[in-house]
Amino acid sequence: MGRGQHSPMFRTLAFLFLGVSIATLVGCAVPGPMTDQTSDRRSDRSGGPISGSTRAPQGMSRDDWLRRVAACHLLRVGQNLDVAVTDSAVISAADKYGFRVDAIIERSNQLVVEYGSRGPALLEFATESCREVSEATGVTSTLVRFEPDGTLRSNWLRIDGVEISDGFAEKTIGELRRRRVVGLVINSPGGSVFEARKLGRYLRTMGLRTAVDQACTSACIDVLAGGAERYVTPNAKLGIHQSKVPRRFSSHEGGQRYVADAFLYLREMGIDPDVAIAAAAVPNNKILLISLSDALQTGLVTDVIERVE
């Protein structure tokens, strides 16, 4: 699903990343001899051509930019403890800037040694790097997984009709990891806002996608909002209303804070937070259906697709 991820160039670079990653990063990252990272030669280790000659962003050398692209790749490998992954923006950058794949991997290894025990600092740098690479390439930063033959892995976890209750987030996260998926199809009547936002933040951090092809209402919207890319089918139903305010927010002031938390969560996810204001105006025993055009306009949905693969 999504656009532009299955082009011939994308598939070629994906296969190359898989091969070089396994050869270089299996076990732990260990630095080897540096390749010529500033060369404009358009070839990878296997000799296949890689096009692209775009200059690095203003104020940054080509080598500095390579370092950031490599950090983004390293983030996805480290998050999943899996060398058969990278980030969609990294693959786009390899194409756009003409970076050889082995140079990206080599620099990833260097970063591990450079930062040593300063894991939090490396995580912060890698996270910011993914944001920068995504902005420079115009490609949303999302997790990409490869099958052993180098083709893209497109498995999704599906959850239909389940209420979001205590422990839902951890249970779902465990399944997402165990099944090595690239996204979550969620159709739910809602439930715990706390659990929904916990899962939503995990999905965004990991670059996982979300999709709805039946109905997603109430707290389920917060799970949908967490996807790095958010898809719905034409007949999908998206519904919002006031959440039941927990007892700790039972006062008038507490209720206002609860609405504010919903507002801030959506803004954190890059979605128009006025969706939270609209929800607060709908009684809990009613549902306001969001049209697909409004869902797209507010950023709650990034694309409408015919079906979930």
Backbone as a ProteinNet text record, in pm:
[ID]
protein_1_A
[PRIMARY]
MGRGQHSPMFRTLAFLFLGVSIATLVGCAVPGPMTDQTSDRRSDRSGGPISGSTRAPQGMSRDDWLRRVAACHLLRVGQNLDVAVTDSAVISAADKYGFRVDAIIERSNQLVVEYGSRGPALLEFATESCREVSEATGVTSTLVRFEPDGTLRSNWLRIDGVEISDGFAEKTIGELRRRRVVGLVINSPGGSVFEARKLGRYLRTMGLRTAVDQACTSACIDVLAGGAERYVTPNAKLGIHQSKVPRRFSSHEGGQRYVADAFLYLREMGIDPDVAIAAAAVPNNKILLISLSDALQTGLVTDVIERVE
[TERTIARY]
83.5	0	87.4	24.8	103.1	151.3	211.6	250.5	401.1	448.1	586.4	681	630.7	719.5	752.5	690.3	714.2	769.9	833.9	895.6	1016	1060.2	1177.4	1300.2	1322.3	1438.1	1427.1	1307.3	1286.8	1317.4	1268.7	1292.1	1439.9	1507.6	1651	1728.7	1703	1774.1	1738.8	1613.3	1573	1653.5	1669.3	1745.4	1890.9	1946.9	2085.4	2103	2008.5	2016.1	2014.2	1930	1919.8	2053.3	2111.1	2236.2	2349.9	2367.4	2478.4	2456.9	2331.4	2304.5	2339.8	2296.5	2323.1	2472.4	2542.1	2685.7	2761.8	2712.2	2789.1	2741.4	2609.5	2556.4	2511.2	2520.4	2475.9	2559.1	2492.3	2560	2562.9	2674.8	2682.4	2754.6	2739.8	2801	2948.9	3031.7	3176.2	3231.1	3309.9	3357.2	3459.8	3455.8	3554.8	3622.3	3705.1	3769.1	3664.7	3688.4	3593.5	3596.9	3477.3	3468.9	3478.7	3487.2	3493	3353.5	3316.7	3179.3	3148.6	3247.6	3221.1	3227.9	3248.8	3256.4	3121	3118.5	2993.8	2970.2	3052.2	3035	2904.1	2822.3	2688.5	2689.5	2749.3	2745.7	2745.2	2689.3	2691.7	2793.3	2802.9	2905.9	2892.4	2770.9	2751.2	2763.7	2785.6	2804.6	2679.7	2562.1	2438.5	2435.9	2380.8	2380.2	2282.3	2321.8	2234	2237.9	2124.3	2120	2109	2125.9	2107.8	2231.2	2215.9	2330.6	2293.2	2184.2	2138.7	2239.1	2266	2358.1	2295.7	2381.1	2333.3	2259.9	2170.6	2098.3	2193.6	2147.5	2230	2291.5	2419.2	2489.5	2543.5	2533.9	2578.4	2665.2	2778.2	2862.7	2799.4	2846.7	2794.6	2821.5	2937.6	2972.3	2883.7	2854.8	2763.3	2625.3	2581.4	2449.4	2444.6	2551.4	2559.7	2549	2611.2	2608.1	2464.6	2385	2246.4	2160.3	2183.6	2110.8	2143.2	2270.8	2312.5	2251.4	2240	2181.4	2035.5	1964.7	1824.4	1812.7	1899.4	1900.8	1928.7	2027	2065.5	1951.5	1873.7	1760	1664	1628.6	1533	1592.5	1720.1	1785	1787.9	1826	1835.5	1701.2	1599.6	1466.3	1412.5	1442.6	1385.7	1482.3	1607.6	1710.7	1708.6	1705.6	1686.8	1759.9	1852	1926.1	1846.3	1733.1	1653.3	1548.6	1589.1	1498.7	1576	1503.8	1559.4	1441.9	1463.7	1358.5	1332.5	1205.2	1171.4	1242.1	1262	1330.4	1478.4	1536.7	1677.3	1694	1603.1	1609.9	1593	1502.2	1483.2	1607.8	1673.5	1794.4	1909	1920.5	2025	2009.5	1885.2	1856.2	1879.4	1821.8	1825.6	1965.4	2044.5	2176	2290.8	2258.6	2361.9	2454	2406.5	2488.9	2493.2	2613.1	2624.7	2572.8	2505.5	2446	2551.4	2663.2	2767.1	2825	2826.4	2875.9	2780.3	2650.3	2552.4	2568.5	2584.4	2602.4	2732.5	2837.8	2967.8	2960.1	2893.1	2881.5	2792.2	2692.5	2610	2697.1	2786.7	2877.4	2966.6	3013.4	3099.2	3025.6	2898.4	2820.5	2809.9	2793.1	2785.1	2912.1	3026.6	3154.6	3175.7	3139.4	3157.6	3082.3	2958.6	2878.2	2903	2954.5	2988.5	2872.8	2893.7	2791.6	2688.2	2700	2606.3	2483.3	2414.5	2298.2	2189.5	2149.3	2043.6	2079	2205.7	2248	2238.4	2276.9	2268	2122	2035	1893.1	1834.8	1871.5	1821.4	1869.6	1998.1	2053.9	1987.9	1969.4	1910.2	1764.8	1690.8	1550.4	1539.3	1621.9	1621.8	1667.9	1762.7	1812.3	1701.9	1620.2	1509.4	1412.2	1388.8	1301.1	1360.8	1490.7	1557.3	1559.8	1589.2	1594.7	1456.5	1354.5	1217.3	1180.4	1213.9	1183.1	1258.4	1385.5	1467	1422.5	1374.4	1334.2	1185.8	1108.3	964	896.4	965.1	912.3	889.3	771.1	739.8	832.6	882.8	972	891.7	905.1	832.3	924.9	888.7	967.2	950.8	1062.5	1063.1	1127	1058.9	1112.5	1136.1	1233.6	1265.7	1246.3	1201.5	1199.9	1341.2	1370	1503.9	1548.4	1453	1491.4	1504.5	1491.2	1507.7	1381	1270.2	1144.5	1090.2	1000.6	944.1	846.1	854.6	760.8	639.3	519.4	399.5	296.8	342.1	249.8	198.1	68	4.3	-61.3	-69.5	-146.7	-288.2	-388.6	-528.5	-596.8	-665.9	-746.1	-884.8	-984.6	-1121.7	-1215.8	-1293.4	-1402.1	-1364	-1238	-1192.5	-1193.1	-1248.4	-1246.6	-1106.4	-1066.3	-933.6	-940.1	-890.9	-900.1	-761.1	-754.7	-626.9	-536.1	-411.3	-314.4	-316.7	-409.3	-423.6	-296.5	-237.8	-119.7	-3.8	30.1	143.4	119.7	-2.8	-34.5	-19.4	-68.3	-58.9	84.8	160.8	302.5	376.4	346.2	409.5	379.2	255.2	217.3	282.3	290.3	354.4	499.8	567	707.8	721.4	638	649.8	625.8	529.4	493.1	572.4	658	743.4	659.9	561.9	471.3	518.3	452.7	484.1	370.8	261.1	150.6	40.8	-57.9	-169.2	-301.1	-385.6	-523.3	-608.1	-672.2	-746.9	-892.3	-984.7	-1128.4	-1181.4	-1218.5	-1254.1	-1356	-1444	-1539.5	-1477.1	-1348.2	-1281.1	-1260.2	-1247	-1221	-1128.5	-1019.9	-926.5	-844.1	-857.2	-777.6	-629.8	-601.9	-463.1	-395.5	-460	-403.4	-389.7	-489.3	-486.8	-369.9	-346.4	-236.7	-100.4	-95.5	29.9	68.4	-28.2	-3.2	25.1	-50.4	-30.6	109.6	160.9	297.2	401.1	376.6	468	470.5	353.2	345	421.9	406.1	474.5	626.3	669.1	812.3	876.9	806.3	862.1	843.2	771.6	749.2	649.5	557.5	457.5	334	265.6	148	20.8	-88.8	-219.1	-319	-425.4	-530.1	-662.6	-770.2	-906.3	-984.5	-1050.2	-1131	-1274.1	-1307.4	-1445.6	-1491.2	-1469.1	-1509.6	-1411.1	-1378.5	-1286.5	-1346.7	-1386.3	-1453.4	-1394.7	-1423.3	-1382.4	-1230.1	-1182.2	-1038.6	-962.3	-1030.5	-964.9	-902.3	-961.9	-908.8	-767.3	-740	-606	-503.4	-547.4	-457.7	-431	-536.3	-520.1	-424.6	-441.5	-359.4	-211.5	-178.4	-39.3	38.3	-29.3	41.6	127.6	246.2	331.4	263.3	192.7	101.6	-31.3	-142.1	-273.5	-369.3	-414	-497.1	-639	-734	-870.3	-921.8	-1018	-1084	-1206.5	-1260.9	-1371.9	-1494.1	-1522.1	-1641.5	-1614.2	-1492.4	-1458.1	-1531.1	-1564.1	-1633.1	-1539.4	-1523.6	-1442.4	-1534.3	-1538.5	-1632.2	-1567.8	-1612.5	-1559.4	-1673.9	-1643.6	-1737	-1658.9	-1726.5	-1663.2	-1617.1	-1500.5	-1455.3	-1514.3	-1532.5	-1573.7	-1456.2	-1478.8	-1370.8	-1343	-1217.3	-1184.1	-1213	-1226.8	-1261.1	-1160.4	-1033.2	-932.4	-950.2	-1029.9	-1057.9	-1204.5	-1267.2	-1411.2	-1455.7	-1367.6	-1404.9	-1414.1	-1474.8	-1484	-1344.9	-1255.7	-1118.8	-1049.7	-1074.4	-1014.8	-1065.7	-1196.5	-1252.7	-1190.9	-1165.4	-1100.6	-958.9	-892.5	-757.2	-759.6	-862.5	-874.6	-891.4	-971.4	-988.1	-856.2	-785.6	-656.7	-557.3	-559.1	-468.6	-497.1	-624.6	-661.5	-612	-627.2	-580.2	-429	-354.5	-208.6	-160.7	-231.8	-192.2	-203.1	-313.9	-331.5	-228.2	-199.9	-97.1	38.6	69	193.2	203.6	91.8	88.8	83.1	85.5	82.9	-54.2	-158.5	-297.4	-364.5	-452.2	-522.1	-591.1	-547.2	-604.1	-748.7	-800.2	-941.9	-1033	-978.6	-1055.7	-1094.9	-1003.3	-1032.3	-1142.3	-1142.3	-1245.8	-1381.5	-1381.9	-1506.4	-1558.9	-1471	-1512.2	-1572.4	-1514.5	-1561.4	-1703.1	-1748.7	-1883.5	-1991.3	-1949.9	-2045	-2066	-2189	-2215.8	-2161.9	-2124.6	-2062.5	-2153	-2285.9	-2378.8	-2414.2	-2343.1	-2363.3	-2229.3	-2233	-2111.7	-2121	-2014.9	-2003.5	-1912.2	-1967.3	-1885.7	-1807.2	-1679.7	-1591.5	-1589.2	-1619.9	-1614.8	-1470.5	-1451.6	-1316.3	-1245.2	-1319.5	-1256.4	-1205.9	-1284.6	-1240.8	-1124	-1129.9	-1021.1	-889.2	-896.5	-776.8	-730.2	-824	-790.4	-725.6	-772.1	-716.4	-587.5	-554.7	-435.3	-458.9	-581	-611	-585	-611.2	-586.4	-490.9	-393.5	-298.9	-333.7	-414.9	-449.7	-573.3	-653.1	-767.4	-729.1	-739.6	-699.7	-818.5	-812.6	-925.1	-939.3	-827.7	-834.1	-703.1	-710.2	-589.3	-529.4	-406.1	-342.2	-313.4
-119.2	0	124.7	237.7	359.6	381.9	496.6	532.3	534.8	485.4	498.7	400.3	306.8	217.3	90.9	71.1	-52.9	-25.4	89.3	120.4	30.6	10.8	-73	-26.9	106.1	155	120.4	134.5	102.3	-44.6	-131.5	-275.5	-308.9	-243.8	-268.4	-229.1	-109	-62.5	-146.5	-189.8	-274	-403.5	-465	-589.3	-566.6	-452.8	-422.2	-398.8	-328.5	-306.1	-437.9	-528.6	-657.2	-730.2	-737.7	-809.7	-749.6	-618.4	-554	-552.1	-532.7	-529.1	-662.4	-771.6	-901.7	-928.8	-888.6	-913.3	-830.4	-712.1	-618.9	-609	-616	-587.3	-709.7	-828	-945.7	-961.1	-998	-1006.8	-870.3	-800.7	-663.5	-579.7	-449.7	-360.7	-345.5	-382.7	-371.5	-294	-189	-107.2	-180.1	-155.5	-209	-94.9	-121.3	-15	75.9	205.3	300.3	297.7	304.7	318.8	465.2	496.6	635.2	694.6	753.7	799.3	928.1	1001.7	1128.7	1116	995.2	974.5	993.2	1042.1	1056.4	937.4	833.1	715.4	648.1	618.1	564.2	411.9	348.1	202.7	152.5	35.8	-27	-140.2	-216.1	-318.9	-422.8	-450.9	-553.4	-498.2	-367.1	-309.3	-253.9	-270.2	-216.8	-65.6	1.6	147.7	204.9	313.8	391.5	534.2	583.8	717.7	819.2	946.3	1052.2	1137.1	1267.7	1356	1482.4	1476.9	1593.4	1629.5	1758	1803.6	1789.1	1778.1	1769.9	1897.5	1892.9	2013.2	2126.3	2248.2	2366.5	2367.4	2404.7	2413.3	2280.8	2176.7	2044.6	1983	1925.5	1858.2	1725.4	1671.2	1542.4	1433.6	1442.1	1342.3	1356	1480.1	1500.8	1444.9	1464.6	1418.5	1265.8	1203.5	1057.9	1006.3	1076.6	1036.6	1034	1130.4	1135.6	1027.5	1002.8	896.2	762.4	742	617.6	605.1	716.1	713.3	671.2	717.4	679.1	529.4	477.9	333.2	256.2	304.3	237.3	236.9	344.1	351.3	235.5	210.2	102.6	-34.5	-53.2	-181.7	-203.9	-99.1	-111.6	-131.5	-61.3	-74	-216	-280.2	-411.9	-527	-494	-597.2	-691.4	-632	-708	-635.6	-706.4	-642.7	-636.2	-707.3	-708.6	-597.7	-479.7	-365	-238.7	-135.8	-1	95.4	217	317.5	358	381.8	418.9	546.7	641.1	765.5	741.1	641.7	607.9	553.2	466.4	412.1	523.4	615.8	728.5	816	836.1	918.5	853.3	720.2	650.4	675.1	677.4	703.7	850.8	940.6	1083.7	1143	1100.7	1160.8	1075.3	959.8	877.1	812.1	788.2	721.8	571.8	514.3	369.6	304.6	194.2	127.5	80.1	28.8	-17.1	98.8	220	336.1	372.3	358.8	386.2	286.6	159.9	57.2	79.6	111.7	134.2	248.7	355.4	469.5	435.2	349.3	304.5	235.2	149.5	81.1	179.5	280.5	381	455.3	483.1	555.2	476.4	344.3	260.2	273.8	270.3	281.7	423.9	521.1	662.5	698.5	651.2	685.5	592.8	473.5	381.4	357.3	388.4	364.8	476.6	577.3	690.3	661.1	553.3	510	615.1	682.5	784	895.6	935.5	1042	995.4	869.8	815.1	803.1	760.6	749.2	885.1	987.8	1122.5	1169.8	1147.2	1188.8	1112.1	982	899.6	937.5	965.7	1005.2	1136.9	1233.6	1362.5	1346.9	1256.3	1232.2	1178.3	1086.9	1034.2	1145.5	1237.6	1350.3	1435.9	1462.7	1545	1476.3	1346.3	1272.2	1265.6	1247.4	1244.3	1377.5	1487.8	1620	1644.7	1604.9	1630.4	1548	1427.8	1339.8	1351.7	1406.4	1412.2	1278.2	1183.9	1049.5	1030.5	987	964.4	858.2	885.2	791.4	673.1	559	439.2	317.6	218.6	95.8	16.6	-31.7	-120.1	-251.8	-361.5	-494.8	-570.7	-657.7	-737.4	-885.2	-956	-1101.8	-1152.1	-1279.4	-1332.7	-1317.1	-1312.2	-1297.6	-1150.6	-1058.4	-916.9	-844.3	-914.9	-847.6	-782.2	-685.9	-615.3	-704.1	-701.5	-774.1	-685.2	-736.8	-653.4	-705.7	-788.7	-845.3	-739	-745.3	-656.3	-739.2	-683.8	-744.5	-688	-775.9	-731.5	-754.9	-651.3	-661.1	-607.1	-692.1	-654.6	-668.5	-562.4	-569.1	-588	-566.5	-587	-453.8	-454.2	-333.4	-311.1	-186.7	-150.6	-144.6	-248.2	-260.2	-259.7	-273.5	-275	-384.9	-349.2	-444.6	-457.8	-388.8	-400.4	-356.5	-246.8	-193.9	-292.9	-341.9	-434.2	-562.9	-614	-736.4	-715.7	-603.3	-575.3	-552.3	-480.2	-456.8	-589.4	-680.1	-811.4	-884.4	-876.1	-941.3	-872.7	-741.6	-667.3	-710.7	-727.3	-768.8	-915.5	-998.8	-1142.7	-1174.1	-1106.2	-1134.6	-1054	-964	-884.2	-815.7	-739.9	-675.6	-533.6	-473.1	-334.4	-240	-294.7	-208.1	-281.4	-203.6	-256	-215.3	-313.2	-286.9	-291.6	-181.5	-172.1	-133.6	-219.5	-191.5	-218.9	-112.6	-128	-21.9	-56.6	42.1	136.9	117.9	206.2	141.4	225.9	173.4	266.7	213.2	290.2	387.3	515.4	617.4	601.5	569.8	550.7	441.8	327.1	216.3	251.9	322.4	359.9	452.5	550.4	644.8	582.1	490.6	417.9	340.1	272.1	197.1	292.3	402.3	498.5	555.9	588.7	644.1	539.7	415.4	308.5	294.6	295.1	281.3	393.3	515.7	628.2	619.4	584.4	572.2	467.3	358.2	248.2	265.2	367.5	388.4	291	239.5	144.8	218.5	157.4	217.3	166.3	239.2	193	198.2	118.3	116.9	78.2	128.8	94.2	57.1	-59.6	-98.5	-136	-116.2	-139.1	-18	-20.2	92.1	111.2	236.1	273.4	395.3	379.3	488.3	509.4	627.5	662.4	649.2	576.8	567.3	500.7	424.8	362.5	468.2	587.7	696	732.2	721.8	752.6	649.7	524.9	422.8	453.8	480.7	517.1	635.2	735.3	856.6	828.4	718.9	687.7	636.8	591.1	536	639.9	598.3	690.1	727.5	632.9	656.1	593.5	659.1	618.6	601.8	478.7	446.5	409.4	439.8	390.1	347.5	256.8	217.6	307.7	314.6	407.2	389	266.3	241.2	237.8	268.7	266.1	377.7	352	449.1	494.4	625.3	684	769.2	740.4	811.1	865.1	983.1	1045.3	1087.1	1097.1	1150.9	1180.8	1234.5	1258.9	1126.4	1127.5	1009.4	1011.7	893	886.4	931.4	1033.9	1091.4	1002.6	957.6	874.6	948.1	873.2	932.4	1037.6	1015.7	1112.8	1247.9	1251.4	1376.5	1417.7	1373.8	1389.5	1533.3	1620.7	1759.9	1832.5	1950	2030.9	2063.2	2100.9	2134.1	2011.1	1894.7	1771.6	1736.3	1758.8	1730.8	1817.5	1943.9	2033.2	1984.6	1937.8	1885.7	1762.2	1681	1559.6	1595.2	1697.5	1744.3	1799.3	1874.1	1931.2	1821.2	1711.6	1599.8	1540.3	1531.2	1479.6	1573.3	1703.4	1806.5	1793.9	1781.7	1775.1	1646.1	1536	1408.7	1416.3	1467.6	1477.7	1572.5	1681.6	1773.2	1705.7	1627.1	1549.4	1456.7	1400.8	1309.7	1382.7	1515.6	1591.5	1600.3	1584.3	1587.1	1712.5	1770.1	1890.2	1864.2	1929.9	1901.2	1946.6	2020.3	2057.8	1936.1	1822.4	1697.3	1666.4	1694.7	1670.7	1763.9	1887	1982.5	1937.5	1889.8	1840.9	1721.3	1633.8	1515.9	1556.5	1657.7	1700.3	1756	1794.5	1851.7	1746.3	1619.2	1511	1426.9	1414.1	1333.3	1192	1132.9	1000.4	892.1	913.6	811.9	831.2	923.3	945.9	940.4	930	922.7	1023.8	1100.7	1188.7	1121.5	1086.5	1023.6	1130.8	1105	1197	1157.2	1250.3	1220.3	1195.8	1120.8	1093	1221.2	1315.8	1442.3	1517.7	1518.6	1584.7	1509.1	1377.1	1296.7	1326	1341.6	1374.7	1517.4	1609.2	1750.1	1773.6	1703.7	1721.9	1642.8	1553.3	1471.2	1345	1322.8	1198.5	1078.8	1096.4	993.1	1050.4	968.9	1015.5	966.7	860	809.9	720.5	723.1	633.2	525.5	401.1	288.7	198.6	120.5	32.3	-83.2	-137.7	-251.1	-261.6	-328.6	-355.1	-485.1	-482.4	-603.4	-704
0	0	0	-27.9	-35.7	-176.9	-199.9	-335	-351.4	-466.1	-503.4	-437.4	-358.2	-286.3	-363.4	-476.7	-550.1	-689.7	-706.9	-835	-856.8	-982.9	-1008.3	-931.1	-923.5	-849.3	-701.8	-645.4	-504.2	-478.8	-565.3	-545.9	-559.7	-653	-671.6	-548	-495.8	-378.2	-255.9	-245.9	-133.5	-133	-250	-259.2	-219.3	-263.4	-230.8	-81.2	-18.8	124.6	199.7	158.6	225.5	218.5	99.5	83.2	161.5	152.2	220.4	370.3	414.5	558.1	623.3	561	619.2	622.8	519.3	513.3	615.3	649.1	729.7	873.2	896.7	1028.5	1106.5	1050.2	1124	1250.8	1360	1488.4	1552.4	1540.2	1591.1	1488.2	1497.9	1400.1	1431.5	1336.4	1351.9	1234.5	1258.1	1147.5	1062.3	935.1	843.9	772.1	671.7	597.3	535.3	543.2	487.4	336.4	276.2	132.2	97.8	-29.3	-74.5	-69	46.2	67.2	-5.2	-49.7	-115.9	-267	-314.1	-458.1	-521.6	-646.3	-720.3	-811.1	-799.1	-883.3	-849.8	-951	-928.9	-933.8	-838	-837.8	-695.4	-675.2	-544.7	-549.4	-442.4	-433.3	-544.1	-586.7	-687.8	-829.4	-842.4	-974.9	-1037.1	-971.1	-1026.1	-1017.8	-1118.3	-1117.9	-1016.8	-954	-867.7	-918	-964.9	-1019.6	-908	-944.1	-846.7	-831.9	-837.4	-823.7	-747.2	-673.7	-599.9	-491.3	-478	-375.1	-236.6	-136.7	1.1	37.3	136.3	178.7	212.5	195.3	215.8	355.6	360.4	487.2	537.5	454.9	496.8	387.8	428.5	330.2	291.8	180.1	135.6	240	304.2	404.8	528.6	570.5	682.9	651.4	527.8	488.7	485.8	437.4	439.3	582.5	674.8	815.6	868.1	827.1	872.5	806.9	679.5	611.3	677.6	709.5	774.9	914.2	984.5	1118.8	1113	1012.5	997.5	969.3	883.5	857.3	986.1	1062	1186.1	1287.3	1288.2	1380.2	1357.5	1231.4	1203.1	1233.4	1203.7	1233.9	1384.8	1459.1	1603.6	1670.9	1624.2	1683.8	1672	1560.9	1532.3	1557.9	1591.6	1608.8	1489.2	1371.8	1248.1	1135.7	1068.7	960.1	831	824	701.6	701.7	751.5	754.8	721.1	681.1	669.9	673.4	627.8	625.6	481.5	448.4	310.6	267.3	359.3	324.9	296.4	360.8	336.1	194.8	153.9	18.4	-83.8	-57.4	-148.4	-153.4	-38.7	-34.8	-111	-100.9	-175.7	-324.6	-370	-510.9	-545.1	-466	-497.1	-489.9	-390.5	-369.7	-421.9	-478.2	-537.4	-436.9	-316	-215.5	-242.3	-239.8	-252.4	-124.5	-140.1	-25.5	73.3	22.7	115.2	195	138.1	211.8	325.4	302.1	406.8	521.6	488	590.4	667	593.1	656.6	756.4	716.9	806.8	926.7	907.7	1019.7	1124.1	1078	1169.2	1243.5	1172.8	1236.1	1347.2	1323.3	1422.8	1552.8	1542	1661.3	1743.7	1677.5	1747.7	1799	1717.8	1754.5	1882.4	1893.7	2010	2128.8	2103	2210.5	2305.5	2432	2534.5	2542.2	2459.1	2463.6	2377.6	2414.7	2339.1	2325.1	2433.4	2421.5	2324.8	2322.1	2230.5	2085.7	2061.4	1926.3	1884.1	1976	1945.1	1908.5	1982.3	1953.9	1817	1787.9	1659.3	1545.1	1561.5	1455.8	1430.7	1537.5	1523	1447.6	1485	1416.2	1271	1248.3	1113.3	1023.1	1075.2	995.9	957.7	1050.1	1018.9	907.5	914.2	813.8	676.8	676.2	550.6	487.3	570	519.9	455.5	521.3	467.2	336.2	330.2	212	91.4	115.7	5.7	-27.6	65.6	44.6	63.2	126.1	149.4	298.9	336.5	477	535.2	653.8	720.4	772.8	707.5	746.5	743.4	822.5	827.9	699.3	646.5	529.8	571.7	543.2	572.6	442.8	444.8	326.6	354.7	252.8	257.5	226.7	252.6	224.6	79.8	-15.1	-155.2	-197.1	-100.4	-130.9	-166.9	-183.1	-213.6	-86.1	-105.1	9.6	84.8	215.6	299.2	322.5	300.6	308.4	409.2	502.9	601.9	699	727.6	823.5	933.2	1053	1160.7	1154	1161.3	1155.2	1289	1337.8	1459.4	1426.7	1434.6	1398.6	1517.1	1543.9	1640	1784.4	1818.2	1956	2031.3	2151.1	2232.9	2288.5	2294	2344.4	2496.8	2560.5	2706.1	2768	2900.1	2970.9	2914.9	2889	2835.7	2684.8	2618.6	2473.2	2400.3	2445.8	2376.4	2379.6	2498.9	2510.5	2433.5	2440.6	2367.6	2217.1	2168	2024.2	1982.1	2062.8	2032.3	2021.9	2113.1	2107.6	1978.1	1932.1	1807	1686.3	1689.5	1580	1564.8	1676.1	1673	1630.8	1689	1661.4	1514.6	1454.8	1316.1	1214.5	1261.1	1172.4	1062.7	1105.3	1010.5	978.7	880.2	843.2	881.3	933.5	969.8	1043.6	1089.1	1166.5	1102.5	1071.5	1028.1	1154.4	1188.9	1312.8	1285.6	1324.5	1319.7	1459.9	1530.5	1671.1	1712.1	1809.1	1860.7	1962	1991.9	2086.5	2220.6	2324.3	2458.2	2533.8	2585.8	2668	2584.4	2614.5	2545.9	2581	2707.4	2750	2667.7	2653.5	2577	2429.4	2375.2	2234	2203.3	2289.7	2264.8	2290.7	2385.7	2408.4	2283.8	2223.7	2100.5	1984.7	1977.4	1869.8	1868.9	1986.1	1993.4	1954.3	1990.7	1950.3	1798.1	1736.8	1591.5	1522	1571.1	1507.1	1525.8	1645.3	1672.7	1583.3	1560.5	1482.2	1331.7	1289.8	1147	1087.5	1169.7	1121	1069.2	974	912	980.2	961.1	1008.3	894.3	906.8	805.2	869.1	812	853	727.9	729.8	613.6	652.5	781	826	907	1036.5	1120.7	1235.5	1260.4	1368.1	1436.8	1561.7	1631.5	1770.3	1825.4	1961	1976.1	2077.3	2103.7	1989.9	1905.4	1789.7	1699.6	1695.6	1613.1	1657.3	1787.9	1837.2	1789.7	1773	1717.7	1570.5	1495.6	1355	1340.7	1426.8	1419.5	1439.2	1508.6	1535.3	1415.8	1312.6	1197.4	1127	1084.7	1008.7	876.9	818	706.2	744.7	707.7	758.3	640.6	619.4	503.6	545.2	460.3	476.6	339.9	339.7	215.3	195.2	75.3	47.8	136.8	180.9	262.3	412.6	450.5	592.8	667.5	792.7	877.6	989.4	1002.2	1108	1195	1324.9	1411.4	1537.6	1580.3	1701	1793.5	1921.7	2020.7	2147.5	2246.3	2375.2	2435.1	2491.9	2564.6	2704.2	2760.2	2899.8	2985.6	3063.7	3143.7	3265.1	3281.5	3397.9	3528.8	3634.6	3763.9	3808.3	3775	3818.6	3749.8	3640.5	3570.8	3589	3698.9	3711.5	3735.2	3782	3802.4	3669.4	3670.3	3548.4	3495.2	3586	3545.9	3486.8	3550.4	3499.8	3362.4	3339.2	3208	3099.8	3131.8	3035.7	3004.1	3107.2	3087	2997.2	3014.3	2933.3	2785.3	2756.5	2618.8	2567.3	2653.5	2613.1	2578.6	2654.7	2626.5	2488	2452.2	2320.2	2211.1	2235.2	2142.9	2121.4	2230.2	2222.9	2156.8	2182.2	2120.2	1968.5	1918.4	1773.8	1713.4	1781.4	1730.4	1727.5	1829.3	1833.1	1712.1	1669.8	1556.2	1421.4	1424.5	1299.7	1236.9	1318.1	1270.8	1324.7	1246.7	1289.2	1423.7	1531	1663.2	1679.9	1582.8	1591	1585.6	1540.3	1544.5	1688.9	1782.5	1923.8	1974.4	1926.2	1966.4	1912.5	1787.6	1728.6	1806.9	1849.8	1926.1	2060.3	2122.6	2254.1	2250	2131.2	2118.1	2093.9	2080.9	2050.5	2176.1	2224.9	2344.6	2329.6	2442.5	2440.9	2385.3	2391.4	2340.8	2194	2127	1984.1	1912.2	1780.3	1699.7	1585.7	1566.8	1451.4	1349.9	1234.2	1130.2	1055.4	1035.3	964	816.7	728.8	585.7	544.1	435.5	387.9	347.7	291.3	251	373.8	482.7	605.4	669.1	662.5	719.3	647.1	516.1	438.3	466.7	473.9	493.7	629.7	730.5	864.6	886	792.5	808.1	887.6	932.2	1003.9	913.4	785.3	684.3	580.5	537.6	436.3	296.3	286.2	152.6	162.1	56.5	44.9	-55.8	-16.2	-101.8	-127.3	-231.9	-267.4	-170.7	-124.8	-31	43.8	156.7	236	186	144.8	89.8	200.1
[MASK]
+++++++++++++++++++++++++++++++++++++++++++++++++++++++++++++++++++++++++++++++++++++++++++++++++++++++++++++++++++++++++++++++++++++++++++++++++++++++++++++++++++++++++++++++++++++++++++++++++++++++++++++++++++++++++++++++++++++++++++++++++++++++++++++++++++++++++++++++++++++++++++++++++++++++++++++++++++++

